[in-house]
Amino acid sequence: MTTTQSTSAGPAVSDPLTVPAFGVISGGQVQRVLEGREVEIVELVAAAYRLHGVGDSVNPPSYFLRFPDRVSARIIALPASVGGPIRVDGVKWVSSFPENVAAGIPRASAVLILNDHDTGYPFACLEASIISATRTAASAALAADWLSRGRPRPTRVGFIGAGLIARYIHLFLAGTGWSFDEIGVHDLSAGSAAGFRGYLEQSGTAGRVTVYDGAEEVIRSSDLVVFATVAAQPYVSDLSWFAHDPLVLHISLRDLAPQVLLASTNVVDDVDHCLKANTSPHLVEQLTGSRDFLDGTLDDVMAGRVTVPAGRPVIFSPFGLGVLDLAVGKYVYDTVASAGDLHIIDDFFHELRRHG
Ligand SMILES: NC(=O)c1ccc[n+]([C@@H]2O[C@H](COP(=O)([O-])OP(=O)(O)OC[C@H]3O[C@@H](n4cnc5c(N)ncnc54)[C@H](O)[C@@H]3O)[C@@H](O)[C@H]2O)c1
C-alpha cells in the first residue's frame, strides 16, 4: 500500500490509496448549490431514508454537549456513515445557542466534516447551518407529501415558532408544489412573527397570512401544523384543538404533551433516535413504559409497510439523522468540486511519511 497526496480535488476512489486534498466550502457556496433544487433535495433525502431503512448506514446516537453555566445552549455531534451511491462518512457539529437570536444572529451554527470511505481522511469542511436547515425542511416536505396521501391535501398551514427552520420548511413546501389558501403564524416573539410574515409576503405566496396570539388558534385553523419553536417542554395538551385531525410536523419535538401523541398516529424518522433527550415521544415512552404508540418510520410509510389511517391526527416527529446531513453535504461537495470551485487548503495534511 502506498500513501501519496492526491493532486486532484476530492477523495481518490481507486488503488493505490492516496491522501485526498482538503477543501473548504463556504455558506455562500452551499446556498448557491442548493437554491431552487428543492425537488431534487427532497428526492435525495428520501433516498437517504431508504438506505438507512435497509441498514446501509451507520448512525449512532447523537452526542449532546451541555454546559452548567449556559443551560439553554448545547452543541451536538452527529456522526454517521452512509452507503449506496453516496458512500461517505462524517460528522455534523451543530451548536444551538437560543440567546443568539436576541443579539440578531442565528441560533444555530454548524460545520460538516466529510471523511473519505477508503482512507478515513477528512476531505472537506462545509458550512452546515444551511445544510442542516435544508435537510430538515426537505424531510418535513417529504413527510407532508407521504403522510397526507389518502386524506384531503391540506390547504391551510400553520407555523408555531417562526424562525429560520420555519422559513426553510415553507420554502421547501412551496418549492415542491404546495400552495396554501391560509397561512397562520404564532410566535412568542412579536418580532419573529412579523419577520416571518414579511418573508411570506416577499415570497409571493397567494395565501392569506394571519398572525395569531396563541398556538390554539393556529392549530384549530390549520390542517397542516408545523412546530418549529425552541420549547424545552410541552405546552400543548388540549386534545380538542386537534379535533379536525390535522397533519402535524413536530420538528421541534418537545411541544406536544403525551396525551396528544397518544390520541394520534405517530411517525418518526428513527425509533431509537427519537425516543431520547426528553422529546415528546420519549416522554410517552417514559409514561407508558411502551413503544406501542409508535406506528412506524417515514421509510415504513414510503415503502408501504405502514398505512396512515384517516380519522386521527398524524404527527411526524423527526429527530434529525446524520445520514441526511451527509447526503446533502456530499451533494454540495460533488457539485462544487465538479465545477472546479473547491477552495483547497494546500499542505493541510503534512506529516505523510511515517519515518520522516
Ligand atoms: N428535528 C430536526 O431534525 C431539527 C433540525 C433542525 C432544527 N430543529 C429544531 O427546530 C427548532 C427551530 O429552530 P430555528 O433555527 O428556527 O430556531 P429560531 O430560534 O430561529 O426560532 C425559534 C422560534 O420559536 C419561538 N418560540 C419559542 N418558544 C415558543 C413557543 N412556546 N411558542 C411559539 N413560539 C415559540 C422563538 O421566539 C423563535 O422565534 C429548534 O427547536 C431546533 O432544535 C429540529
Short mmCIF file of C-alpha atoms and ligand atoms in Angstrom, two decimals:
data_model
loop_
_atom_site.label_atom_id
_atom_site.label_comp_id
_atom_site.label_asym_id
_atom_site.label_seq_id
_atom_site.Cartn_x
_atom_site.Cartn_y
_atom_site.Cartn_z
CA MET A 1 0.00 0.00 0.00
CA THR A 2 1.31 3.46 -0.81
CA THR A 3 0.12 6.74 0.62
CA THR A 4 0.75 9.72 -1.56
CA GLN A 5 -1.01 13.04 -1.61
CA SER A 6 -3.63 13.27 -4.31
CA THR A 7 -3.09 16.18 -6.63
CA SER A 8 -6.71 16.27 -7.70
CA ALA A 9 -9.53 17.73 -5.62
CA GLY A 10 -11.59 15.20 -3.69
CA PRO A 11 -11.07 11.70 -2.46
CA ALA A 12 -9.38 9.06 -4.56
CA VAL A 13 -11.56 6.01 -5.08
CA SER A 14 -9.13 3.57 -6.72
CA ASP A 15 -5.90 1.89 -5.63
CA PRO A 16 -3.31 2.85 -4.64
CA LEU A 17 -4.73 4.69 -1.67
CA THR A 18 -3.93 8.37 -1.70
CA VAL A 19 -4.35 11.19 0.76
CA PRO A 20 -7.14 13.41 -0.54
CA ALA A 21 -6.88 17.14 -0.84
CA PHE A 22 -8.74 19.07 1.85
CA GLY A 23 -11.39 21.55 0.70
CA VAL A 24 -13.43 24.18 2.49
CA ILE A 25 -16.91 25.14 1.27
CA SER A 26 -18.47 28.40 2.47
CA GLY A 27 -22.12 29.03 3.32
CA GLY A 28 -22.39 31.18 0.20
CA GLN A 29 -21.26 28.28 -1.98
CA VAL A 30 -23.61 25.88 -0.17
CA GLN A 31 -26.56 28.19 -0.67
CA ARG A 32 -25.82 28.74 -4.37
CA VAL A 33 -25.72 24.97 -4.94
CA LEU A 34 -28.98 24.27 -3.09
CA GLU A 35 -31.02 27.25 -4.27
CA GLY A 36 -34.01 26.24 -6.39
CA ARG A 37 -33.26 22.50 -6.13
CA GLU A 38 -35.99 21.64 -3.62
CA VAL A 39 -37.45 18.75 -5.63
CA GLU A 40 -34.02 17.15 -6.16
CA ILE A 41 -33.06 17.56 -2.49
CA VAL A 42 -36.31 16.01 -1.26
CA GLU A 43 -35.60 13.02 -3.54
CA LEU A 44 -32.06 12.83 -2.15
CA VAL A 45 -33.37 12.87 1.43
CA ALA A 46 -35.91 10.15 0.55
CA ALA A 47 -33.06 8.05 -0.88
CA ALA A 48 -31.02 8.55 2.30
CA TYR A 49 -34.00 7.43 4.42
CA ARG A 50 -34.32 4.34 2.22
CA LEU A 51 -30.61 3.49 2.59
CA HIS A 52 -30.96 3.94 6.35
CA GLY A 53 -34.13 1.82 6.30
CA VAL A 54 -32.36 -1.13 4.66
CA GLY A 55 -29.38 -0.84 7.01
CA ASP A 56 -26.91 0.64 4.51
CA SER A 57 -25.87 3.25 7.06
CA VAL A 58 -24.29 3.64 10.45
CA ASN A 59 -25.99 6.30 12.52
CA PRO A 60 -25.11 6.11 16.23
CA PRO A 61 -26.86 8.30 18.81
CA SER A 62 -26.10 11.99 18.63
CA TYR A 63 -23.84 13.27 21.39
CA PHE A 64 -25.18 16.29 23.31
CA LEU A 65 -22.56 18.59 24.87
CA ARG A 66 -24.29 20.76 27.50
CA PHE A 67 -22.90 23.38 29.86
CA PRO A 68 -23.70 24.10 33.54
CA ASP A 69 -23.03 27.83 33.00
CA ARG A 70 -25.13 28.13 29.78
CA VAL A 71 -28.15 25.92 30.39
CA SER A 72 -30.10 26.81 27.25
CA ALA A 73 -27.15 26.07 24.97
CA ARG A 74 -25.89 22.81 23.51
CA ILE A 75 -23.55 21.54 20.82
CA ILE A 76 -24.49 18.25 19.18
CA ALA A 77 -22.24 15.83 17.31
CA LEU A 78 -23.98 13.72 14.67
CA PRO A 79 -21.52 11.13 13.38
CA ALA A 80 -22.73 8.93 10.55
CA SER A 81 -21.84 6.78 7.59
CA VAL A 82 -24.00 6.23 4.55
CA GLY A 83 -23.57 3.74 1.73
CA GLY A 84 -25.19 3.36 -1.67
CA PRO A 85 -24.05 5.84 -4.29
CA ILE A 86 -23.41 8.47 -1.58
CA ARG A 87 -20.74 6.37 0.17
CA VAL A 88 -19.27 8.78 2.67
CA ASP A 89 -18.61 9.06 6.40
CA GLY A 90 -18.56 12.20 8.50
CA VAL A 91 -19.85 14.25 11.35
CA LYS A 92 -22.01 17.33 11.76
CA TRP A 93 -21.08 19.52 14.73
CA VAL A 94 -24.01 21.85 15.34
CA SER A 95 -24.40 24.48 18.07
CA SER A 96 -27.72 25.73 19.38
CA PHE A 97 -27.42 28.95 21.36
CA PRO A 98 -31.01 30.30 21.58
CA GLU A 99 -29.83 33.55 23.23
CA ASN A 100 -28.07 34.46 19.96
CA VAL A 101 -31.43 35.41 18.44
CA ALA A 102 -31.88 38.42 20.76
CA ALA A 103 -28.47 39.66 19.59
CA GLY A 104 -29.60 39.41 15.98
CA ILE A 105 -27.58 36.35 14.97
CA PRO A 106 -28.94 32.87 14.19
CA ARG A 107 -29.46 30.34 16.97
CA ALA A 108 -27.71 27.51 15.16
CA SER A 109 -24.25 27.33 13.61
CA ALA A 110 -22.58 24.23 12.23
CA VAL A 111 -19.83 22.58 10.26
CA LEU A 112 -19.96 19.26 8.44
CA ILE A 113 -16.80 17.20 8.03
CA LEU A 114 -16.79 14.61 5.24
CA ASN A 115 -14.44 11.61 5.56
CA ASP A 116 -13.18 9.51 2.69
CA HIS A 117 -14.67 6.00 2.63
CA ASP A 118 -11.36 4.27 1.83
CA THR A 119 -8.72 6.12 3.84
CA GLY A 120 -10.83 7.75 6.56
CA TYR A 121 -9.17 11.06 5.75
CA PRO A 122 -11.38 14.11 6.22
CA PHE A 123 -11.52 15.72 2.78
CA ALA A 124 -13.93 18.61 3.26
CA CYS A 125 -15.27 21.04 5.82
CA LEU A 126 -18.58 22.63 4.83
CA GLU A 127 -20.57 25.42 6.44
CA ALA A 128 -23.51 23.33 7.62
CA SER A 129 -26.24 25.52 9.13
CA ILE A 130 -27.75 25.78 5.64
CA ILE A 131 -27.26 22.05 5.02
CA SER A 132 -28.91 21.31 8.36
CA ALA A 133 -31.90 23.58 7.73
CA THR A 134 -32.18 22.22 4.19
CA ARG A 135 -32.24 18.55 5.13
CA THR A 136 -34.70 19.30 7.96
CA ALA A 137 -37.03 21.19 5.63
CA ALA A 138 -36.68 18.57 2.88
CA SER A 139 -37.60 15.81 5.32
CA ALA A 140 -40.59 17.88 6.51
CA ALA A 141 -41.79 18.38 2.92
CA LEU A 142 -41.29 14.67 2.21
CA ALA A 143 -43.34 13.77 5.29
CA ALA A 144 -46.06 16.28 4.38
CA ASP A 145 -46.35 14.63 0.98
CA TRP A 146 -46.43 11.00 2.14
CA LEU A 147 -48.49 11.47 5.29
CA SER A 148 -51.19 13.48 3.52
CA ARG A 149 -51.84 10.79 0.92
CA GLY A 150 -55.26 9.24 1.39
CA ARG A 151 -56.67 12.37 3.04
CA PRO A 152 -57.67 15.75 1.59
CA ARG A 153 -54.50 17.63 0.73
CA PRO A 154 -54.00 20.43 3.32
CA THR A 155 -54.70 23.97 2.10
CA ARG A 156 -54.33 25.78 5.42
CA VAL A 157 -50.88 25.68 7.02
CA GLY A 158 -49.96 26.99 10.45
CA PHE A 159 -46.48 27.73 11.77
CA ILE A 160 -45.88 27.76 15.53
CA GLY A 161 -42.36 29.15 16.00
CA ALA A 162 -41.34 31.47 13.19
CA GLY A 163 -37.56 31.29 12.93
CA LEU A 164 -35.12 30.07 10.30
CA ILE A 165 -36.39 26.48 10.27
CA ALA A 166 -39.98 27.64 9.71
CA ARG A 167 -38.76 29.74 6.77
CA TYR A 168 -36.90 26.80 5.22
CA ILE A 169 -39.90 24.49 5.69
CA HIS A 170 -42.15 26.98 3.91
CA LEU A 171 -39.55 27.31 1.15
CA PHE A 172 -39.44 23.54 0.68
CA LEU A 173 -43.22 23.12 0.78
CA ALA A 174 -43.62 25.87 -1.81
CA GLY A 175 -40.71 24.51 -3.87
CA THR A 176 -42.28 21.04 -4.03
CA GLY A 177 -45.66 22.14 -5.28
CA TRP A 178 -47.65 23.06 -2.17
CA SER A 179 -49.78 26.16 -2.18
CA PHE A 180 -51.96 27.35 0.66
CA ASP A 181 -55.10 29.47 0.90
CA GLU A 182 -54.37 30.35 4.52
CA ILE A 183 -51.09 30.65 6.43
CA GLY A 184 -51.34 31.04 10.21
CA VAL A 185 -48.36 32.16 12.29
CA HIS A 186 -47.75 32.25 16.03
CA ASP A 187 -44.51 33.07 17.82
CA LEU A 188 -43.92 34.18 21.41
CA SER A 189 -41.81 36.96 19.92
CA ALA A 190 -43.85 39.54 18.02
CA GLY A 191 -40.69 40.50 16.14
CA SER A 192 -40.16 36.93 14.89
CA ALA A 193 -43.80 36.65 13.80
CA ALA A 194 -43.56 39.97 11.96
CA GLY A 195 -40.26 38.96 10.32
CA PHE A 196 -41.74 35.68 9.13
CA ARG A 197 -44.83 37.44 7.82
CA GLY A 198 -42.52 39.77 5.90
CA TYR A 199 -40.72 36.78 4.40
CA LEU A 200 -44.03 35.14 3.43
CA GLU A 201 -45.27 38.30 1.73
CA GLN A 202 -42.00 38.68 -0.19
CA SER A 203 -42.09 35.01 -1.20
CA GLY A 204 -45.08 35.78 -3.38
CA THR A 205 -47.42 33.39 -1.59
CA ALA A 206 -51.02 33.68 -2.66
CA GLY A 207 -52.27 32.60 0.77
CA ARG A 208 -53.77 34.99 3.30
CA VAL A 209 -51.30 35.39 6.20
CA THR A 210 -52.70 35.75 9.73
CA VAL A 211 -50.62 36.24 12.86
CA TYR A 212 -52.28 34.72 15.94
CA ASP A 213 -51.69 35.41 19.63
CA GLY A 214 -51.71 31.76 20.63
CA ALA A 215 -50.97 28.24 19.43
CA GLU A 216 -54.62 27.21 19.85
CA GLU A 217 -55.92 29.47 17.08
CA VAL A 218 -53.18 28.33 14.68
CA ILE A 219 -53.86 24.64 15.32
CA ARG A 220 -57.64 24.98 15.06
CA SER A 221 -57.39 26.91 11.81
CA SER A 222 -54.80 24.68 10.06
CA ASP A 223 -54.91 21.24 8.51
CA LEU A 224 -51.08 21.19 8.30
CA VAL A 225 -49.39 22.37 11.51
CA VAL A 226 -45.62 22.98 11.77
CA PHE A 227 -43.95 23.25 15.18
CA ALA A 228 -40.54 24.93 14.93
CA THR A 229 -40.09 26.51 18.34
CA VAL A 230 -37.30 26.12 20.87
CA ALA A 231 -39.66 24.95 23.65
CA ALA A 232 -37.88 22.70 26.14
CA GLN A 233 -41.07 21.06 27.43
CA PRO A 234 -44.66 20.51 26.26
CA TYR A 235 -47.11 23.38 26.40
CA VAL A 236 -49.84 21.98 24.07
CA SER A 237 -52.05 19.43 25.79
CA ASP A 238 -55.69 20.11 24.85
CA LEU A 239 -56.96 17.34 22.59
CA SER A 240 -59.95 19.41 21.43
CA TRP A 241 -57.55 21.67 19.47
CA PHE A 242 -56.84 18.64 17.23
CA ALA A 243 -60.48 17.57 16.73
CA HIS A 244 -60.18 18.19 12.96
CA ASP A 245 -57.36 15.59 12.67
CA PRO A 246 -54.58 17.80 11.28
CA LEU A 247 -51.25 16.59 9.95
CA VAL A 248 -48.59 17.85 12.38
CA LEU A 249 -44.90 18.27 11.56
CA HIS A 250 -43.45 18.25 15.06
CA ILE A 251 -39.98 19.43 14.07
CA SER A 252 -39.07 20.95 17.44
CA LEU A 253 -40.01 17.67 19.14
CA ARG A 254 -40.93 18.93 22.63
CA ASP A 255 -44.10 20.98 22.12
CA LEU A 256 -46.78 18.31 22.49
CA ALA A 257 -47.91 16.68 25.74
CA PRO A 258 -48.02 12.86 25.83
CA GLN A 259 -51.83 12.73 25.66
CA VAL A 260 -51.77 14.46 22.26
CA LEU A 261 -49.44 11.81 20.86
CA LEU A 262 -51.44 9.01 22.47
CA ALA A 263 -54.54 10.20 20.59
CA SER A 264 -52.71 10.37 17.24
CA THR A 265 -50.92 8.34 14.60
CA ASN A 266 -47.19 8.70 15.28
CA VAL A 267 -44.49 8.51 12.63
CA VAL A 268 -40.80 9.14 13.35
CA ASP A 269 -37.59 9.12 11.32
CA ASP A 270 -35.81 6.54 13.51
CA VAL A 271 -37.34 4.94 16.60
CA ASP A 272 -34.20 4.60 18.71
CA HIS A 273 -33.08 8.14 17.93
CA CYS A 274 -36.41 9.76 18.58
CA LEU A 275 -37.01 8.13 21.96
CA LYS A 276 -34.22 10.10 23.59
CA ALA A 277 -33.43 13.51 25.07
CA ASN A 278 -36.92 14.06 26.52
CA THR A 279 -38.62 14.55 23.19
CA SER A 280 -42.42 14.24 23.38
CA PRO A 281 -42.27 10.65 22.04
CA HIS A 282 -39.64 9.90 24.70
CA LEU A 283 -41.99 11.31 27.38
CA VAL A 284 -44.75 8.99 26.13
CA GLU A 285 -42.42 6.01 26.40
CA GLN A 286 -41.47 7.05 29.94
CA LEU A 287 -45.14 7.47 30.85
CA THR A 288 -46.47 4.25 29.34
CA GLY A 289 -43.38 2.04 29.51
CA SER A 290 -44.02 1.06 25.90
CA ARG A 291 -43.35 1.98 22.30
CA ASP A 292 -46.74 0.74 21.14
CA PHE A 293 -47.93 4.28 20.46
CA LEU A 294 -45.49 4.49 17.51
CA ASP A 295 -46.91 3.45 14.13
CA GLY A 296 -43.58 3.36 12.28
CA THR A 297 -41.00 5.39 10.42
CA LEU A 298 -41.38 7.60 7.39
CA ASP A 299 -39.46 4.94 5.47
CA ASP A 300 -42.10 2.38 6.55
CA VAL A 301 -44.77 4.68 5.13
CA MET A 302 -42.86 5.27 1.87
CA ALA A 303 -42.31 1.50 1.47
CA GLY A 304 -46.00 0.73 2.11
CA ARG A 305 -45.29 -1.24 5.30
CA VAL A 306 -47.37 1.24 7.31
CA THR A 307 -50.62 2.85 6.21
CA VAL A 308 -51.71 6.06 7.85
CA PRO A 309 -55.32 5.74 9.00
CA ALA A 310 -57.87 8.50 8.45
CA GLY A 311 -59.83 9.88 11.39
CA ARG A 312 -56.91 10.73 13.73
CA PRO A 313 -54.31 13.47 13.84
CA VAL A 314 -51.00 12.39 12.31
CA ILE A 315 -47.79 13.54 13.99
CA PHE A 316 -44.35 13.34 12.35
CA SER A 317 -41.53 13.69 14.91
CA PRO A 318 -38.12 13.59 13.19
CA PHE A 319 -35.10 13.50 15.48
CA GLY A 320 -32.85 14.51 12.59
CA LEU A 321 -30.42 11.94 11.24
CA GLY A 322 -26.75 12.49 10.45
CA VAL A 323 -27.18 10.42 7.28
CA LEU A 324 -29.32 13.23 5.85
CA ASP A 325 -26.59 15.80 6.52
CA LEU A 326 -24.08 13.53 4.78
CA ALA A 327 -26.36 13.05 1.78
CA VAL A 328 -26.95 16.78 1.30
CA GLY A 329 -23.34 17.66 2.17
CA LYS A 330 -21.89 15.18 -0.33
CA TYR A 331 -24.25 16.51 -3.00
CA VAL A 332 -22.97 20.03 -2.32
CA TYR A 333 -19.35 18.83 -2.33
CA ASP A 334 -19.72 16.95 -5.61
CA THR A 335 -21.39 19.93 -7.27
CA VAL A 336 -18.75 22.42 -6.09
CA ALA A 337 -15.89 20.03 -6.93
CA SER A 338 -17.13 19.25 -10.42
CA ALA A 339 -17.46 22.99 -11.13
CA GLY A 340 -13.79 23.35 -10.09
CA ASP A 341 -14.77 25.76 -7.31
CA LEU A 342 -13.32 23.97 -4.26
CA HIS A 343 -11.08 26.05 -2.02
CA ILE A 344 -8.28 23.60 -1.42
CA ILE A 345 -6.13 24.16 1.66
CA ASP A 346 -2.65 23.39 0.35
CA ASP A 347 -0.43 21.34 2.61
CA PHE A 348 -3.30 20.59 5.03
CA PHE A 349 -2.13 17.02 5.59
CA HIS A 350 1.56 17.46 6.02
CA GLU A 351 3.27 14.72 8.05
CA LEU A 352 2.80 11.97 5.49
CA ARG A 353 5.93 9.80 5.79
CA ARG A 354 5.90 7.51 8.80
CA HIS A 355 9.60 7.76 9.46
CA GLY A 356 10.20 11.25 8.17
N1 LIG B 1 -35.89 17.68 14.11
C1 LIG B 1 -34.90 18.15 13.40
O1 LIG B 1 -34.30 17.48 12.58
C2 LIG B 1 -34.48 19.58 13.58
C3 LIG B 1 -33.45 20.11 12.78
C4 LIG B 1 -33.11 21.44 12.92
C5 LIG B 1 -33.77 22.23 13.87
N2 LIG B 1 -34.73 21.67 14.65
C6 LIG B 1 -35.41 22.44 15.68
O2 LIG B 1 -36.19 23.44 15.07
C7 LIG B 1 -36.44 24.43 16.05
C8 LIG B 1 -36.43 25.82 15.44
O3 LIG B 1 -35.14 26.15 15.02
P1 LIG B 1 -34.82 27.62 14.44
O4 LIG B 1 -33.42 27.60 13.95
O5 LIG B 1 -35.88 28.06 13.55
O6 LIG B 1 -34.86 28.47 15.80
P2 LIG B 1 -35.11 30.03 15.97
O7 LIG B 1 -34.56 30.40 17.30
O8 LIG B 1 -34.66 30.76 14.74
O9 LIG B 1 -36.71 30.15 16.01
C9 LIG B 1 -37.48 29.57 17.03
C10 LIG B 1 -38.66 30.49 17.29
O10 LIG B 1 -39.56 29.83 18.19
C11 LIG B 1 -40.14 30.82 19.01
N3 LIG B 1 -40.69 30.16 20.18
C12 LIG B 1 -40.03 29.60 21.23
N4 LIG B 1 -40.91 29.02 22.08
C13 LIG B 1 -42.14 29.19 21.54
C14 LIG B 1 -43.45 28.79 21.92
N5 LIG B 1 -43.65 28.10 23.04
N6 LIG B 1 -44.48 29.13 21.12
C15 LIG B 1 -44.28 29.84 19.98
N7 LIG B 1 -43.05 30.24 19.55
C16 LIG B 1 -42.01 29.92 20.33
C17 LIG B 1 -39.00 31.77 19.29
O11 LIG B 1 -39.47 33.05 19.70
C18 LIG B 1 -38.29 31.82 17.94
O12 LIG B 1 -38.74 32.88 17.13
C19 LIG B 1 -35.41 24.20 17.18
O13 LIG B 1 -36.07 23.62 18.29
C20 LIG B 1 -34.47 23.22 16.57
O14 LIG B 1 -33.87 22.37 17.54
C21 LIG B 1 -35.11 20.37 14.51
#
